[in-house]
Coordinates of C-alpha atoms and ligand atoms in Angstrom, one line a residue:
M104 CA -4.4 1.8 23.3
T105 CA -3.4 0.8 19.7
A106 CA -3.5 3.6 17.2
F107 CA -4.9 2.7 13.7
V108 CA -1.7 3.8 12.1
D109 CA 0.5 1.3 14.2
A110 CA -0.3 -1.5 11.7
Y111 CA 1.4 0.4 8.8
D112 CA 4.8 1.5 7.7
A113 CA 3.9 4.4 5.4
V114 CA 1.0 6.8 5.0
F115 CA 0.0 7.8 1.4
F116 CA -1.9 11.2 1.4
D117 CA -4.4 12.7 -1.1
L118 CA -3.9 16.4 -0.9
D119 CA -7.0 18.5 -1.7
G120 CA -9.5 18.1 1.1
V121 CA -7.1 16.2 3.3
L122 CA -4.0 18.2 3.8
Y123 CA -5.1 21.5 2.3
L124 CA -7.9 23.3 0.8
G125 CA -6.7 26.0 -1.7
P126 CA -4.1 28.1 0.3
L127 CA -5.2 26.8 3.8
A128 CA -3.9 23.7 5.7
V129 CA -6.8 21.4 6.9
E130 CA -7.4 21.4 10.6
G131 CA -5.2 18.8 12.3
A132 CA -3.2 17.9 9.1
V133 CA 0.0 19.7 10.1
A134 CA 0.0 18.2 13.5
G135 CA -0.8 14.8 12.2
V136 CA 1.9 14.7 9.7
R137 CA 4.5 16.0 12.2
R138 CA 3.5 13.1 14.6
L139 CA 4.0 10.6 11.8
H140 CA 7.5 12.1 11.1
E141 CA 8.4 12.0 14.8
A142 CA 7.3 8.3 15.0
G143 CA 9.4 7.5 11.9
V144 CA 6.5 6.5 9.6
A145 CA 7.1 7.3 5.9
T146 CA 4.8 9.9 4.2
V147 CA 4.0 10.0 0.5
Y148 CA 2.0 12.8 -1.2
V149 CA 0.0 11.3 -4.1
T150 CA -1.6 13.8 -6.4
N151 CA -3.8 13.3 -9.5
N152 CA -3.0 17.0 -10.5
A153 CA -0.4 16.9 -13.4
A154 CA -0.2 20.7 -13.7
R155 CA 2.4 21.5 -11.2
S156 CA 5.9 20.0 -10.7
T157 CA 6.6 17.9 -7.7
A158 CA 9.1 20.6 -6.5
R159 CA 6.2 23.1 -6.5
V160 CA 3.9 20.8 -4.8
A161 CA 6.5 20.1 -2.0
D162 CA 7.1 23.8 -1.8
H163 CA 3.4 24.5 -1.3
L164 CA 3.2 21.8 1.3
S165 CA 6.2 23.1 3.2
E166 CA 4.9 26.7 3.1
L167 CA 1.8 25.3 4.9
G168 CA 4.0 23.6 7.6
F169 CA 4.2 20.1 6.3
N170 CA 8.0 20.0 5.9
A171 CA 7.6 17.9 2.7
R172 CA 10.6 16.7 0.6
E173 CA 10.2 16.7 -3.3
D174 CA 11.0 13.0 -3.4
E175 CA 8.0 12.3 -1.2
V176 CA 5.6 13.7 -3.8
V177 CA 4.3 11.4 -6.6
S178 CA 2.2 13.0 -9.3
S179 CA 0.1 11.7 -12.2
A180 CA 2.5 13.6 -14.6
Q181 CA 5.4 11.6 -13.2
A182 CA 3.5 8.3 -13.5
A183 CA 2.4 9.2 -17.0
S184 CA 6.0 9.7 -17.9
G185 CA 6.8 6.1 -16.7
L186 CA 3.9 4.6 -18.5
L187 CA 4.7 6.3 -21.8
R188 CA 8.3 5.0 -21.6
R189 CA 6.9 1.4 -21.0
E190 CA 4.2 1.7 -23.7
L191 CA 5.7 3.5 -26.7
P192 CA 8.9 3.3 -28.6
A193 CA 11.5 5.9 -27.7
G194 CA 11.2 9.0 -29.8
S195 CA 7.5 8.6 -30.5
K196 CA 5.6 11.9 -31.2
V197 CA 3.1 12.7 -28.3
L198 CA 0.5 15.6 -28.6
V199 CA 0.3 17.1 -25.1
A200 CA -2.8 18.9 -23.9
G201 CA -1.5 20.0 -20.6
T202 CA 0.9 22.3 -18.8
D203 CA 4.6 22.8 -19.3
N204 CA 5.1 20.3 -16.5
L205 CA 3.4 17.6 -18.5
V206 CA 5.4 18.5 -21.5
E207 CA 8.6 18.2 -19.5
Q208 CA 7.6 14.8 -18.2
V209 CA 6.8 13.6 -21.7
R210 CA 10.3 14.7 -22.7
L211 CA 11.8 12.9 -19.8
A212 CA 10.1 9.8 -21.0
G213 CA 12.1 10.1 -24.2
M214 CA 9.2 11.2 -26.4
V215 CA 8.8 14.2 -28.7
P216 CA 6.1 16.5 -27.7
V217 CA 4.1 18.0 -30.7
D218 CA 1.3 20.5 -31.2
T219 CA -0.8 19.3 -34.0
Y220 CA -2.5 16.2 -35.4
A221 CA -0.8 16.9 -38.8
E222 CA 2.5 15.8 -37.2
Q223 CA 0.9 12.4 -36.8
P224 CA 1.5 11.8 -33.1
A225 CA 1.5 8.2 -31.8
A226 CA -0.3 9.3 -28.7
V227 CA -2.3 12.1 -27.1
I228 CA -1.9 12.9 -23.4
Q229 CA -4.2 15.1 -21.5
G230 CA -3.7 16.6 -18.1
Y231 CA -5.1 19.5 -16.0
D232 CA -4.1 22.8 -17.6
P233 CA -6.0 26.0 -16.5
A234 CA -4.7 27.7 -19.6
L235 CA -6.1 25.0 -22.0
T236 CA -7.3 26.4 -25.3
W237 CA -10.1 25.2 -27.5
P238 CA -7.8 24.9 -30.6
R239 CA -5.6 22.5 -28.5
L240 CA -8.6 20.4 -27.7
D241 CA -9.5 20.3 -31.4
Q242 CA -6.0 19.1 -32.4
A243 CA -6.1 16.3 -29.7
A244 CA -9.7 15.2 -30.6
I245 CA -8.7 14.8 -34.3
A246 CA -5.5 13.1 -33.4
V247 CA -7.4 10.4 -31.3
Q248 CA -10.0 10.0 -34.1
R249 CA -7.1 9.3 -36.5
G250 CA -5.7 6.5 -34.2
A251 CA -3.4 8.1 -31.8
R252 CA -3.3 6.2 -28.4
W253 CA -5.1 8.4 -25.8
F254 CA -3.9 8.9 -22.2
A255 CA -5.3 11.1 -19.5
T256 CA -3.5 11.8 -16.3
N257 CA -6.7 11.8 -14.4
T258 CA -10.5 12.2 -14.8
D259 CA -11.5 14.2 -11.8
S260 CA -14.7 16.0 -13.1
T261 CA -14.3 18.8 -10.6
R262 CA -11.6 20.5 -8.5
P263 CA -12.4 22.1 -5.1
T264 CA -11.1 25.5 -4.4
E265 CA -11.5 27.8 -1.4
H266 CA -14.2 29.7 -3.5
G267 CA -16.1 26.6 -4.8
L268 CA -16.0 23.8 -7.3
V269 CA -14.4 24.4 -10.7
P270 CA -14.2 22.0 -13.7
G271 CA -11.4 19.5 -13.4
A272 CA -9.2 17.7 -15.9
G273 CA -12.1 15.2 -16.4
A274 CA -14.1 17.9 -18.1
A275 CA -11.6 18.3 -20.8
V276 CA -11.3 14.5 -21.2
Q277 CA -15.0 14.3 -21.6
A278 CA -15.0 16.9 -24.3
I279 CA -12.7 14.6 -26.4
R280 CA -14.6 11.6 -25.4
N281 CA -17.8 13.1 -27.0
T282 CA -15.9 13.0 -30.4
T283 CA -14.8 9.4 -30.2
D284 CA -16.3 6.0 -29.4
H285 CA -13.6 4.9 -27.0
D286 CA -12.1 5.8 -23.6
P287 CA -8.6 7.1 -22.6
E288 CA -6.1 5.0 -20.6
V289 CA -6.1 6.8 -17.3
I290 CA -3.1 7.2 -15.0
G291 CA -4.3 8.8 -11.8
K292 CA -6.6 7.6 -9.0
P293 CA -8.6 5.4 -9.0
H294 CA -6.5 3.7 -11.8
R295 CA -3.3 1.8 -10.9
P296 CA -0.4 3.5 -12.6
L297 CA -0.2 6.3 -10.1
M298 CA -0.7 4.1 -7.1
D299 CA 1.9 1.7 -8.5
E300 CA 4.3 4.4 -8.9
A301 CA 3.8 5.5 -5.2
L302 CA 4.3 2.0 -4.1
A303 CA 7.4 1.4 -6.1
R304 CA 9.0 4.7 -5.1
S305 CA 8.2 4.6 -1.5
G306 CA 9.3 0.8 -1.0
A307 CA 6.4 0.7 1.5
R308 CA 5.5 -2.9 2.5
R309 CA 2.3 -2.0 4.3
P310 CA 1.0 1.5 3.5
V311 CA -2.4 3.0 4.2
F312 CA -4.0 5.6 2.0
V313 CA -5.8 8.8 3.5
G314 CA -8.4 10.3 1.3
D315 CA -11.5 12.3 1.2
R316 CA -13.1 11.0 -2.0
I317 CA -14.7 7.5 -2.6
D318 CA -14.5 7.5 -6.3
T319 CA -10.7 8.3 -6.6
D320 CA -8.9 7.8 -3.3
I321 CA -10.7 4.9 -1.8
M322 CA -11.4 3.0 -5.1
G323 CA -7.8 3.7 -6.0
A324 CA -6.6 2.1 -2.7
V325 CA -8.9 -0.9 -3.1
A326 CA -7.6 -1.4 -6.7
A327 CA -4.1 -1.3 -5.6
G328 CA -4.8 -3.7 -2.7
I329 CA -4.0 -1.4 0.1
D330 CA -6.0 -0.2 3.1
S331 CA -7.5 3.2 3.5
L332 CA -8.8 5.9 5.9
M333 CA -11.5 8.1 4.7
V334 CA -11.6 11.6 6.3
F335 CA -14.5 14.0 6.3
T336 CA -12.6 17.3 5.8
G337 CA -13.0 17.4 2.0
A338 CA -15.4 16.5 -0.6
H339 CA -17.3 13.4 0.5
G340 CA -19.6 12.9 3.4
V341 CA -21.9 10.2 5.1
R342 CA -24.1 9.5 2.1
D343 CA -21.1 9.0 -0.2
L344 CA -19.6 6.6 2.3
C345 CA -22.8 4.7 2.7
S346 CA -23.4 4.5 -1.1
A347 CA -19.8 3.3 -1.8
P348 CA -19.8 0.3 -4.1
E349 CA -18.0 -2.8 -2.7
E350 CA -14.8 -1.7 -4.5
G351 CA -14.9 1.7 -2.8
R352 CA -15.2 0.9 0.9
P353 CA -12.6 2.3 3.2
T354 CA -11.0 0.2 6.0
A355 CA -11.8 2.9 8.5
I356 CA -13.1 6.4 8.8
G357 CA -12.2 9.4 10.8
W358 CA -12.6 13.1 11.0
N359 CA -9.1 14.1 9.9
V360 CA -5.5 13.2 9.6
E361 CA -5.2 13.0 13.4
S362 CA -7.6 10.1 13.3
L363 CA -4.6 8.0 12.3
F364 CA -3.6 8.1 16.0
E365 CA -6.9 6.9 17.3
P366 CA -8.0 3.3 17.7
Q367 CA -9.7 1.8 14.6
R368 CA -13.6 2.3 14.6
T369 CA -15.2 -1.1 14.4
A370 CA -18.9 -1.8 14.0
Q371 CA -20.6 -5.0 15.3
V372 CA -23.6 -5.9 13.1
D373 CA -26.4 -8.1 14.6
A374 CA -30.0 -9.2 14.0
D375 CA -31.6 -5.8 14.8
G376 CA -28.9 -3.3 13.9
A377 CA -25.3 -2.3 14.5
T378 CA -23.2 -0.9 17.4
C379 CA -20.1 1.2 17.0
G380 CA -18.5 2.9 20.2
A381 CA -21.4 4.2 22.4
V382 CA -23.9 4.6 19.4
R383 CA -26.3 2.0 18.2
V384 CA -28.3 2.1 15.0
R385 CA -31.4 0.1 15.3
V386 CA -33.1 -1.2 12.1
A387 CA -36.9 -1.5 11.9
D388 CA -39.2 0.0 9.2
R389 CA -36.7 2.7 9.2
A390 CA -33.3 3.3 11.0
T391 CA -33.1 5.1 14.3
V392 CA -29.9 6.1 16.1
E393 CA -29.5 5.8 20.0
G394 CA -26.6 7.4 21.9
E395 CA -24.5 10.4 21.6
L396 CA -25.1 12.2 18.4
D397 CA -24.1 15.8 19.7
T398 CA -20.4 15.2 19.2
R399 CA -18.5 14.7 16.0
E400 CA -17.1 11.5 17.2
G401 CA -20.5 10.1 18.1
Q402 CA -21.7 11.0 14.6
L403 CA -18.6 9.2 13.1
D404 CA -19.5 6.1 15.2
A405 CA -23.1 6.3 14.0
A406 CA -22.0 6.8 10.4
W407 CA -19.7 3.7 10.5
A408 CA -22.5 1.6 12.1
L409 CA -24.9 2.9 9.4
A410 CA -22.5 2.3 6.5
N411 CA -22.1 -1.3 7.5
L412 CA -25.8 -1.7 7.5
V413 CA -26.4 0.1 4.2
W414 CA -23.7 -2.1 2.6
E415 CA -25.5 -5.3 3.8
G416 CA -28.7 -4.0 2.2
R417 CA -30.4 -3.5 5.6
V418 CA -30.9 0.2 5.4
S419 CA -31.9 2.4 2.4
I420 CA -29.7 5.2 1.2
D421 CA -32.9 7.2 1.2
D422 CA -33.7 6.5 4.9
P423 CA -34.6 9.8 6.8
V424 CA -31.9 8.8 9.4
F425 CA -29.4 10.6 7.2
A426 CA -30.8 14.0 8.3
R427 CA -29.4 13.4 11.8
F428 CA -25.8 13.8 10.6
D429 CA -25.6 17.6 11.0
Q430 CA -22.0 17.8 12.0
L431 CA -20.5 15.8 9.1
P432 CA -20.5 16.6 5.4
Ligands
LIG566 MG1 -9.0 15.1 -2.2

């Protein structure tokens, strides 16, 4: 039996909703990562969150049992640092709307962090900062309006916590976008700089990305030209998968990180439907599902068959068949 992961030399992980949710490890994630380490497969932790240092992210992962090293963590703040170094002359003033970690990365890039538009910064960079103040946003907005280049570590509109969704870095980016007529240059997923940093740093030749969101993880993997596994332990579910645009379709799906060790799910599409595993989705006026739907694996088979049909325009995203997926988000 060939495991999906056998085709790859490294696994890149999204964190929230894949490895942990707030203070808790996701079911199967610790065991899955341990198996990768035992098999000698490289692991890389790729985070859009610029607030925390890579050392703190590695510590948090290790506290949860992942045994992560700092050099396995790649953050949008680090990728931002590399990008600023390439894009701006050394010693340029940069107004930072982010945490001390982002300020430190701006310094490491050889730039001079400043606090006000009056200092005429060459660039503004925004990153997730739970202590962001409105006056800081005002300074950043005016600097952008006066011609500073505008960078954002990421544009995630929300952030999952164990209590519920809270506004993400994208909410603060949108606040500034409302005051200008252009968009920032974005570093994190689904944009390339963060993925490129992860590829360069890991030296991986054939990595696979494991993520829970279509709009950041899977689109980021597609944009970087690497394969992906979508898991269902986080933010996105069956409808998100089925409505994914062409540039946001995963290579494979599975319940959680341990799905890396299962054979790849494949769907055969034919004239009247699609088959995946022991499940068949039949298409007539509306879609119907035949086979085992009372197990999670059966539901994943059905979801993959259905996704392939929706992507070919054969089943509507409004089809009542979606109500059958009661064991998946
Ligand atoms: Mg996530």
